[in-house]
Structure formats: structure tokens, C-alpha cells
mmCIF file of C-alpha atoms in Angstrom:
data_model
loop_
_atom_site.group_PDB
_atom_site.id
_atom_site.type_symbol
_atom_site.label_atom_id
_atom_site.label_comp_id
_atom_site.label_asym_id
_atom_site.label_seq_id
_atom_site.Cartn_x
_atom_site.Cartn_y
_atom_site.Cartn_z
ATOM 1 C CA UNK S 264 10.426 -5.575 -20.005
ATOM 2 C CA UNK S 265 8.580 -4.675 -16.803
ATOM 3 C CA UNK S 266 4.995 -4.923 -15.712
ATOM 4 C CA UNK S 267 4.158 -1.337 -16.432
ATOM 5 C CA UNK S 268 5.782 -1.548 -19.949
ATOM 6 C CA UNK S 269 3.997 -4.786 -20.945
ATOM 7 C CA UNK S 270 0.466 -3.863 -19.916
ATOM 8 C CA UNK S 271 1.290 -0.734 -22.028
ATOM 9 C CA UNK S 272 2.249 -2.266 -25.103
ATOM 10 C CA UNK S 273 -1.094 -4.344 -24.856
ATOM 11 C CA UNK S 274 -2.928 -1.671 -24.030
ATOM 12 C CA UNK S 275 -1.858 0.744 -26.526
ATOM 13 C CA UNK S 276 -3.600 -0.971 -29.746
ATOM 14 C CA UNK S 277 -7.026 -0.812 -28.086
ATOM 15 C CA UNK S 278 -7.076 2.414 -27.310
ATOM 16 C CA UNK S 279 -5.828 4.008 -30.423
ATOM 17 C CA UNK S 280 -8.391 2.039 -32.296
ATOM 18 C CA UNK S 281 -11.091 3.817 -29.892
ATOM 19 C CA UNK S 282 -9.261 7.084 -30.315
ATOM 20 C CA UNK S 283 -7.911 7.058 -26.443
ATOM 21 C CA UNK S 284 -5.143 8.369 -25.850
ATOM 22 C CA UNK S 285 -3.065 6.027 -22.626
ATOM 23 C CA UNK S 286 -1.887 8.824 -20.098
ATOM 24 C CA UNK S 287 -0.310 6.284 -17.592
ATOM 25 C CA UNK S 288 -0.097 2.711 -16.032
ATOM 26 C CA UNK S 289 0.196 2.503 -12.376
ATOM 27 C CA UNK S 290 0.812 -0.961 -10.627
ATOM 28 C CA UNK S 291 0.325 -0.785 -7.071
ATOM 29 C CA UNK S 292 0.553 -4.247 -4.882
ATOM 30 C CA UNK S 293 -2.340 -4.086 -1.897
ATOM 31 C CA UNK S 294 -1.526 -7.252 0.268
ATOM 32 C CA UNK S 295 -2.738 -10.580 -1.339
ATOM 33 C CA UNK S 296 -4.216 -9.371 -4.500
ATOM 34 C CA UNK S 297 -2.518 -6.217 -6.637
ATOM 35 C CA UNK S 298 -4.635 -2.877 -8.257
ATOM 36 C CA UNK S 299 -3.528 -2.261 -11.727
ATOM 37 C CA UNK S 300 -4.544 1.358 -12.813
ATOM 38 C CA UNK S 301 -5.349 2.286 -16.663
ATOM 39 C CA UNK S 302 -6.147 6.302 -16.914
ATOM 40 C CA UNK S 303 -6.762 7.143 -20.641
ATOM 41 C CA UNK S 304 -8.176 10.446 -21.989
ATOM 42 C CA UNK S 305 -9.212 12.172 -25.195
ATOM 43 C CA UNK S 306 -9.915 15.812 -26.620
ATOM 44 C CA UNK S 307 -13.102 16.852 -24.941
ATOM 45 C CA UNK S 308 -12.809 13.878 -21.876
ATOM 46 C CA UNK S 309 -13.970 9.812 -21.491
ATOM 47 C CA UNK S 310 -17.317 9.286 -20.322
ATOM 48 C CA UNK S 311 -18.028 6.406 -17.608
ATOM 49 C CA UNK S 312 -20.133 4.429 -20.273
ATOM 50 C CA UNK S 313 -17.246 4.604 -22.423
ATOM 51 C CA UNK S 314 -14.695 3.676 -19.446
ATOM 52 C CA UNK S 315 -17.146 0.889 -18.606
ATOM 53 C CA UNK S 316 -16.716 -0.528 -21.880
ATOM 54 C CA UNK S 317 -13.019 -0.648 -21.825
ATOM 55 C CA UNK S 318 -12.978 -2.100 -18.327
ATOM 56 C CA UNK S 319 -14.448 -5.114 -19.952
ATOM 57 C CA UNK S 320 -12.689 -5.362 -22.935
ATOM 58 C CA UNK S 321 -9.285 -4.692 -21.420
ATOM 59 C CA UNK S 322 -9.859 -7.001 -18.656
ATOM 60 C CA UNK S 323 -10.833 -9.564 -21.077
ATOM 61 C CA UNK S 324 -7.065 -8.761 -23.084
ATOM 62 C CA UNK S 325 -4.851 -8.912 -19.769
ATOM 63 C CA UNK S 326 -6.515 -11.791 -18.597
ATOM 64 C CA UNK S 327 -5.584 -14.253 -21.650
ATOM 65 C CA UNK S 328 -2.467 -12.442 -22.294
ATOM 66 C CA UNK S 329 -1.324 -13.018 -18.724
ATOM 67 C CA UNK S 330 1.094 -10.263 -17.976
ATOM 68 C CA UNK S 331 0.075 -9.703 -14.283
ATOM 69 C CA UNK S 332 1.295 -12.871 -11.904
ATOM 70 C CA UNK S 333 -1.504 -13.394 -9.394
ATOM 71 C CA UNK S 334 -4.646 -11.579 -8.381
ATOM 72 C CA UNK S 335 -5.198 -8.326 -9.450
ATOM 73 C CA UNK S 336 -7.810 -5.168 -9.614
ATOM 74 C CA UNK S 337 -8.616 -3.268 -12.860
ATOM 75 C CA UNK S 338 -9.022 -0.141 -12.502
ATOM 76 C CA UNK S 339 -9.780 2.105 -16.135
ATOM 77 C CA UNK S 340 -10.590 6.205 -15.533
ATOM 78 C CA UNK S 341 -9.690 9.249 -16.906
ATOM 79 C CA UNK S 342 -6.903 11.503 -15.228
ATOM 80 C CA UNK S 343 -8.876 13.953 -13.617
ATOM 81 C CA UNK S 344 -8.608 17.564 -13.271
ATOM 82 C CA UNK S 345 -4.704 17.363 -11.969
ATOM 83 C CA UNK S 346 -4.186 14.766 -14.538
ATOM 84 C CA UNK S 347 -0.254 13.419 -14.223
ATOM 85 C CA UNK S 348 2.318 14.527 -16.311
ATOM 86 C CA UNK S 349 4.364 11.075 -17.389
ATOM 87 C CA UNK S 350 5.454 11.629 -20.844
ATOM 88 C CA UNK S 351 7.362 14.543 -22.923
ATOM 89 C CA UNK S 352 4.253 15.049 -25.356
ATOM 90 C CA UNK S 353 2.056 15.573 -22.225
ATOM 91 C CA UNK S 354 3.820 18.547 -21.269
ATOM 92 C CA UNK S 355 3.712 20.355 -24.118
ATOM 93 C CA UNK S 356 0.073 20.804 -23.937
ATOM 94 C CA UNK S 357 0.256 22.415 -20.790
ATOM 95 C CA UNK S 358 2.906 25.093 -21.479
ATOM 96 C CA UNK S 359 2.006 28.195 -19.856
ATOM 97 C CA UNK S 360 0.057 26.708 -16.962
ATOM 98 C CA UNK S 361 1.101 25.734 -13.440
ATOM 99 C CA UNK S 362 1.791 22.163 -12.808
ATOM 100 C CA UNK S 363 3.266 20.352 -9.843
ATOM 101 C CA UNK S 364 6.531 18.974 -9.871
ATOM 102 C CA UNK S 365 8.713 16.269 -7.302
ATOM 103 C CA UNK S 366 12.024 15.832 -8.239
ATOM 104 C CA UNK S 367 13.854 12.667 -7.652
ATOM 105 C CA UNK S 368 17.381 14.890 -6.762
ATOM 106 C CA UNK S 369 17.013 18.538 -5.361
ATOM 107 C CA UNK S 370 17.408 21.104 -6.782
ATOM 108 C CA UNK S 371 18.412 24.338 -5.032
ATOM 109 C CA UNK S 372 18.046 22.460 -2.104
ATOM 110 C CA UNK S 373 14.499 21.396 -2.847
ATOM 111 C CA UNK S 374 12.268 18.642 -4.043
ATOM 112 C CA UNK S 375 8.962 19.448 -4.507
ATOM 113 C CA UNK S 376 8.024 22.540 -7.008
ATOM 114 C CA UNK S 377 4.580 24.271 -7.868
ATOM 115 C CA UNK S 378 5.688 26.514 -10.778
ATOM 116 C CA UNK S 379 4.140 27.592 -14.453
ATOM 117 C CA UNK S 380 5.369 25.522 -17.433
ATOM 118 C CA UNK S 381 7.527 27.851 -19.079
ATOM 119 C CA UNK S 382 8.772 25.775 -21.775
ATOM 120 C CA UNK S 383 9.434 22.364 -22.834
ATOM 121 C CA UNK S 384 13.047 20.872 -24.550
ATOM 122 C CA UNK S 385 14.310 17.356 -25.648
ATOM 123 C CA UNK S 386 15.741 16.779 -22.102
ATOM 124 C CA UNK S 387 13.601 18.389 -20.054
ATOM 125 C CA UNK S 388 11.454 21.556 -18.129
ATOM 126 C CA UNK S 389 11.851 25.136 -17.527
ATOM 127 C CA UNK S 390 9.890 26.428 -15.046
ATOM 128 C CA UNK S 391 9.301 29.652 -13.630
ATOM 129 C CA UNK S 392 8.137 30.189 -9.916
ATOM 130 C CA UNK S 393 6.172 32.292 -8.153
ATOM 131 C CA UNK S 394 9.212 34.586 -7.464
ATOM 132 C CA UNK S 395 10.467 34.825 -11.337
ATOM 133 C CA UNK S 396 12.973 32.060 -10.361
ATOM 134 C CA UNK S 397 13.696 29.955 -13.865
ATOM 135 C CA UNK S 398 14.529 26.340 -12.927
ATOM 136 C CA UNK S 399 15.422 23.783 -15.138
ATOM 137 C CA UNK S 400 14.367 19.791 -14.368
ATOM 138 C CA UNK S 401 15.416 16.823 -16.289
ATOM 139 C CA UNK S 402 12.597 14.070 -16.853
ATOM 140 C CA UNK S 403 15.157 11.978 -16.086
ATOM 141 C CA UNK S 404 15.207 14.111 -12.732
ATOM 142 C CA UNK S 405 10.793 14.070 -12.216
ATOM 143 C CA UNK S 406 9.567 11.660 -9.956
ATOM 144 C CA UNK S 407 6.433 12.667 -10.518
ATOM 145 C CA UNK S 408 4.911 15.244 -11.914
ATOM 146 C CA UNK S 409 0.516 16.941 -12.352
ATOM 147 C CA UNK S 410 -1.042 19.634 -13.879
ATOM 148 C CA UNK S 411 -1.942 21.808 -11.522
ATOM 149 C CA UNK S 412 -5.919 23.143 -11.878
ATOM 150 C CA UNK S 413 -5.802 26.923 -11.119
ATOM 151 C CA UNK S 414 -9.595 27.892 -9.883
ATOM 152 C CA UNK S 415 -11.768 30.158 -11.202
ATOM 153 C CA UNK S 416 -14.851 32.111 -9.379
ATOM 154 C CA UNK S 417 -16.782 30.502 -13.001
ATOM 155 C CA UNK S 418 -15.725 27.002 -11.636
ATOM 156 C CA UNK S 419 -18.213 27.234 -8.478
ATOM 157 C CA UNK S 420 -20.665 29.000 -10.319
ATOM 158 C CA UNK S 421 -19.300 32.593 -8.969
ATOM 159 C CA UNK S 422 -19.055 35.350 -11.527
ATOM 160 C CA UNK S 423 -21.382 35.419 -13.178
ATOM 161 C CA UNK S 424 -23.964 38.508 -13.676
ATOM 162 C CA UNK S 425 -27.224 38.498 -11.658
ATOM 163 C CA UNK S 426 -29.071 38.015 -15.333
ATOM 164 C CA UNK S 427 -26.967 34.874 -16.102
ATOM 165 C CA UNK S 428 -27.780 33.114 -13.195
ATOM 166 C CA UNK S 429 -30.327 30.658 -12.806
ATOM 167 C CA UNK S 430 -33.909 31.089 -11.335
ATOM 168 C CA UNK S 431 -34.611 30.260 -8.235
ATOM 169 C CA UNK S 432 -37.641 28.259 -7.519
ATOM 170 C CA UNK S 433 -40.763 29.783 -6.204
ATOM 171 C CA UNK S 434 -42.301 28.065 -3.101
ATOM 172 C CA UNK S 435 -46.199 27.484 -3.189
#
């Protein structure tokens, strides 16, 4: 079993018991030491108290179970608002929506894919472009794939009536 694979299955029981949900495991090697990334989510988001808490308690796990050789960085967050896309279930949620794709093999000639989420099957995506073009990937064909966020005027406060905004303050 690999790094990524091991860290997951010890991983796993912690954060069900907390009602996390583990989104990914990324392993990167920085020179001597090594950064070991943990991003977890739930319905409604992970606070940093809550993240802070884990830090500690997984750090505690991984360091007597041992699975990382040598020096390493923990790193616990939440996705973020163009969370990554690793495994079938996470898909699903976002069916409808635009999300980023990079394929491993091209397809029509091409790579790399911003498209909406048309629909989701046991082997893979269909997406549908900007142009109406329907393209099927493979997950066994996604190198990597993110939601992508679509902005909203409401997302930087735009909008919104005159009445609905907030007062300004008066200067004395």
C-alpha cells in the first residue's frame, strides 16, 4: 500500500467519529523534510478551532503509527472554495455546476477542460462545454480534477438593494 493510502486508512476512523468527511491526502516532498496535506470537510464547512484540534490529534496518530519515513509537515484544512474533485461520490454533489478538469490522455486533442458537470456514471464524466460540446472522461483518465466557483455580484457584496445595504458611518 502506498503513503497516500496508509495515512488514509488511519485517518479515516478519526474523522468519521468527528463527523468529517476526508476529501484528499496530498504528499508532497520539499527538500530535507516532506509536507503531508489532510483537507477534510463537512455539510455547512470546518472551522479553524475545529481544524486545530485535529492537527493535534492526527499528528499525535501518524506519529506513533509511523507511516511517513523521515521529517515531515502536517498540514489539516478544509478544501476551499475550488475544493478538488478525487473521488466518484464527490462528483455527484456537484452535478450541474462547472468544475475544472486535466486529463491524463487528450481528448479531442486537449488536456485541460473547464466544462459543467453534466452527469456522473460508474466509469466516469460527461461534461458539457461552453459550446454544447458533450465529452466524456474516464476517472481513470482525470489527473486532476476542482470544482469550479462561478461568482456572483452577492459574493462581493454587489446586488443588493440600496435598503439592504449596510449604514455607513457618520463622521463627527
Amino acid at each position: 500500500m502506498n503513503l497516500k493510502g496508509k495515512v488514509t486508512e488511519l485517518v479515516e476512523p478519526v474523522l468519521s467519529q468527528r463527523g468529517l468527511e476526508l476529501i484528499d491526502v496530498e504528499h508532497h516532498p520539499q527538500g530535507g523534510t516532506q509536507l503531508l496535506r489532510v483537507l477534510v470537510d463537512r455539510e455547512g464547512g470546518v472551522d479553524l478551532e475545529e481544524l486545530s484540534r485535529l492537527s493535534r490529534e492526527l499528528s499525535d496518530l501518524l506519529d506513533v503509527e509511523g507511516p511517513i519515513p523521515g521529517r515531515y509537515t502536517l498540514e489539516v484544512s478544509s478544501p476551499g472554495i475550488n475544493r478538488p474533485l478525487v473521488r466518484p461520490e464527490h462528483f455527484v454533489r456537484f452535478v450541474g455546476k462547472r468544475v475544472r478538469i486535466r486529463s491524463l490522455e487528450p481528448i479531442s486533442g486537449q488536456r485541460n477542460f473547464v466544462a459543467t458537470l453534466s452527469s456522473v456514471t460508474a466509469g466516469g464524466l460527461n461534461l458539457s462545454d461552453e459550446s454544447g460540446r458533450e465529452l466524456y472522461v474516464s476517472f481513470s483518465n482525470i489527473d486532476k480534477a476542482n470544482y469550479e466557483h462561478e461568482f456572483s455580484p452577492a459574493d462581493f457584496g454587489k446586488g443588493r438593494r440600496d435598503d439592504q445595504r449596510a449604514p455607513r458611518p457618520q463622521r463627527a
